[in-house]
Coordinates of C-alpha atoms in Angstrom, one line a residue:
X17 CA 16.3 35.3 -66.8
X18 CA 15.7 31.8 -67.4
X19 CA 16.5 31.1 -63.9
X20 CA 14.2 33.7 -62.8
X21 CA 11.4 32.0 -65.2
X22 CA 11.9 28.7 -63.5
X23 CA 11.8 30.0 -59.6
X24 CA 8.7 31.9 -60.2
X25 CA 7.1 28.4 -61.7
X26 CA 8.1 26.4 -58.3
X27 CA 6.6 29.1 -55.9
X28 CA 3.4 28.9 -58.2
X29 CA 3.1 25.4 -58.0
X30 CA 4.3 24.9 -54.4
X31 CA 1.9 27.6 -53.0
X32 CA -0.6 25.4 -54.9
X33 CA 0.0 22.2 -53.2
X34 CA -2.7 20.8 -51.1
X35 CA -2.2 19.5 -47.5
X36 CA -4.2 17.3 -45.8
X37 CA -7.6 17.4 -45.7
X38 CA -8.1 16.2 -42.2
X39 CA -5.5 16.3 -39.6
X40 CA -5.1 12.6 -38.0
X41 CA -6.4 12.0 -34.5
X42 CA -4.3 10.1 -32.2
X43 CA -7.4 7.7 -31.4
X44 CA -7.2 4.0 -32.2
X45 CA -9.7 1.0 -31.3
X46 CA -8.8 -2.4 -31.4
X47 CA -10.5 -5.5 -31.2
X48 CA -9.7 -9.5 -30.9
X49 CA -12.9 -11.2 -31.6
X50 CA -12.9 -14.3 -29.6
X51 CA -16.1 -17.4 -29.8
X52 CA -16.3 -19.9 -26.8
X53 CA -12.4 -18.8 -26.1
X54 CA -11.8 -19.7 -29.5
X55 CA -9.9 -17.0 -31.5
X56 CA -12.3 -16.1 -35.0
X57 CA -9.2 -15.0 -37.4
X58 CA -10.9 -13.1 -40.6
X59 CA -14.0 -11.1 -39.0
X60 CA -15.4 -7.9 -40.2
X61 CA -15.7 -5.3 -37.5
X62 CA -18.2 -2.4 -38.4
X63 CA -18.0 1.2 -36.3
X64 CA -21.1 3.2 -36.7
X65 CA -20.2 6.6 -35.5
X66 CA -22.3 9.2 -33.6
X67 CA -24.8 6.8 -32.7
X68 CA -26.2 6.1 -29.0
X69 CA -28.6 3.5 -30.4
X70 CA -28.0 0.3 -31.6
X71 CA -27.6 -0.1 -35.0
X72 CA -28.7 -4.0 -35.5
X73 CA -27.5 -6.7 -37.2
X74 CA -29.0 -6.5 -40.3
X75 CA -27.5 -3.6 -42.0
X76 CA -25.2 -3.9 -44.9
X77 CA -21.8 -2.5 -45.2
X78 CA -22.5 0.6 -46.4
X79 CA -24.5 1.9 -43.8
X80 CA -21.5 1.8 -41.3
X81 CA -18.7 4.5 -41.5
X82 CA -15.7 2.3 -41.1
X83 CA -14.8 -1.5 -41.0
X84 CA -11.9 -3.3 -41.3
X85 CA -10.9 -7.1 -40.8
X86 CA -8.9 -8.8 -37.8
X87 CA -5.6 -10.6 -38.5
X88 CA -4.2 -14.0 -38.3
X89 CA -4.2 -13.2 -34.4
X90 CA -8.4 -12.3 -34.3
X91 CA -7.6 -8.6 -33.5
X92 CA -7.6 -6.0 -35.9
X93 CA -7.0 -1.8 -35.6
X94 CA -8.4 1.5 -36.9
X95 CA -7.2 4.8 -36.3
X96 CA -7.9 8.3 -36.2
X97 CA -11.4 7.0 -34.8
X98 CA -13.3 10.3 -34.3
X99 CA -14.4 11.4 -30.8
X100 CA -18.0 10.6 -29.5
X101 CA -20.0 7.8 -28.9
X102 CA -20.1 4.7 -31.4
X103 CA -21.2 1.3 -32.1
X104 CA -18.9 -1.7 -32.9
X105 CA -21.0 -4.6 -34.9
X106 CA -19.1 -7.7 -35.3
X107 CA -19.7 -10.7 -37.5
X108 CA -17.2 -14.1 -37.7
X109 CA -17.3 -17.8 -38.6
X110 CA -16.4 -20.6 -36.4
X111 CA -15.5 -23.5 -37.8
X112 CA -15.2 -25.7 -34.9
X113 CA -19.5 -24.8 -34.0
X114 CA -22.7 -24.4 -35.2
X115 CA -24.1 -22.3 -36.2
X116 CA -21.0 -21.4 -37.6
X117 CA -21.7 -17.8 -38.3
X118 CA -21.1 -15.5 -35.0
X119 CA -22.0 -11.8 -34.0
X120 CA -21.8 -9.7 -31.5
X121 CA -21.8 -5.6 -30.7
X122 CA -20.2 -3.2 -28.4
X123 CA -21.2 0.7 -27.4
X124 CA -17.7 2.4 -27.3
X125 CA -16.7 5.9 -26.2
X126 CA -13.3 7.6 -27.8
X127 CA -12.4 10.6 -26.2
X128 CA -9.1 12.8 -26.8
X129 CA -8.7 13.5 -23.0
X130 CA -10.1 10.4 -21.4
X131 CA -10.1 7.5 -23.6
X132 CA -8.5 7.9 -27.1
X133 CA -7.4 4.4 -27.2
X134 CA -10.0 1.6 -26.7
X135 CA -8.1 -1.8 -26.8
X136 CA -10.7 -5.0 -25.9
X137 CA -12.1 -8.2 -26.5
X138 CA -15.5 -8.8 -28.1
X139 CA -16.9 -12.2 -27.7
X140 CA -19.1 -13.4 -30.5
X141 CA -22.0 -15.4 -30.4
X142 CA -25.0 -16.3 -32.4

């Protein structure tokens, strides 16, 4: 009986147990942000998604849908980048010129068939 007790409790909790929300997409972008050939370690990429119009410089973080920050080797990853067209908006610091503050933007397409991975250079300047 008390064996019986305790099966029925795991099926009733296991049929309760939430997958994913989202399935992954095997899409990735990557970026090495570069300034006068100069590798800028530390930059905040942005990806506005859906959007065939440039979004500007002067939006704060929270109007973007995704950011993330290159390495010690200026390039940085996301994945499971949704398909359509986006905008990558860029911002670094050079220390070796001035201004020391650097920008720059790039239209991407990702798609599943043609283009799900987007590996590239975005040069930065002011």
């Amino acid at each position: 009986m008390r064996l019986l007790l305790i099966t029925a409790v795991v099926i009733v909790f296991s049929g309760c147990a939430k997958g994913p929300e989202t399935v992954p997409l095997p899409t990735k972008v990557c970026i090495k942000t570069t300034h006068h050939n100069y590798p800028l370690v530390g930059s905040t990429v942005y990806l506005k998604y859906f959007s065939d119009t440039f979004p500007g410089y002067d939006k704060g973080a929270a109007f973007f849908d995704a950011s993330f920050k290159t390495g010690a080797d200026a390039r940085g990853c996301i994945e499971s980048v949704p398909e359509g067209r986006h905008w990558i908006v860029a911002f670094g610091y050079d220390s070796l010129h001035f201004p020391h503050e650097a920008f720059g933007s790039l239209p991407i397409e990702i798609s599943l068939n043609t283009r799900p991975v987007l590996d590239t250079m975005l040069y930065l300047g002011h």
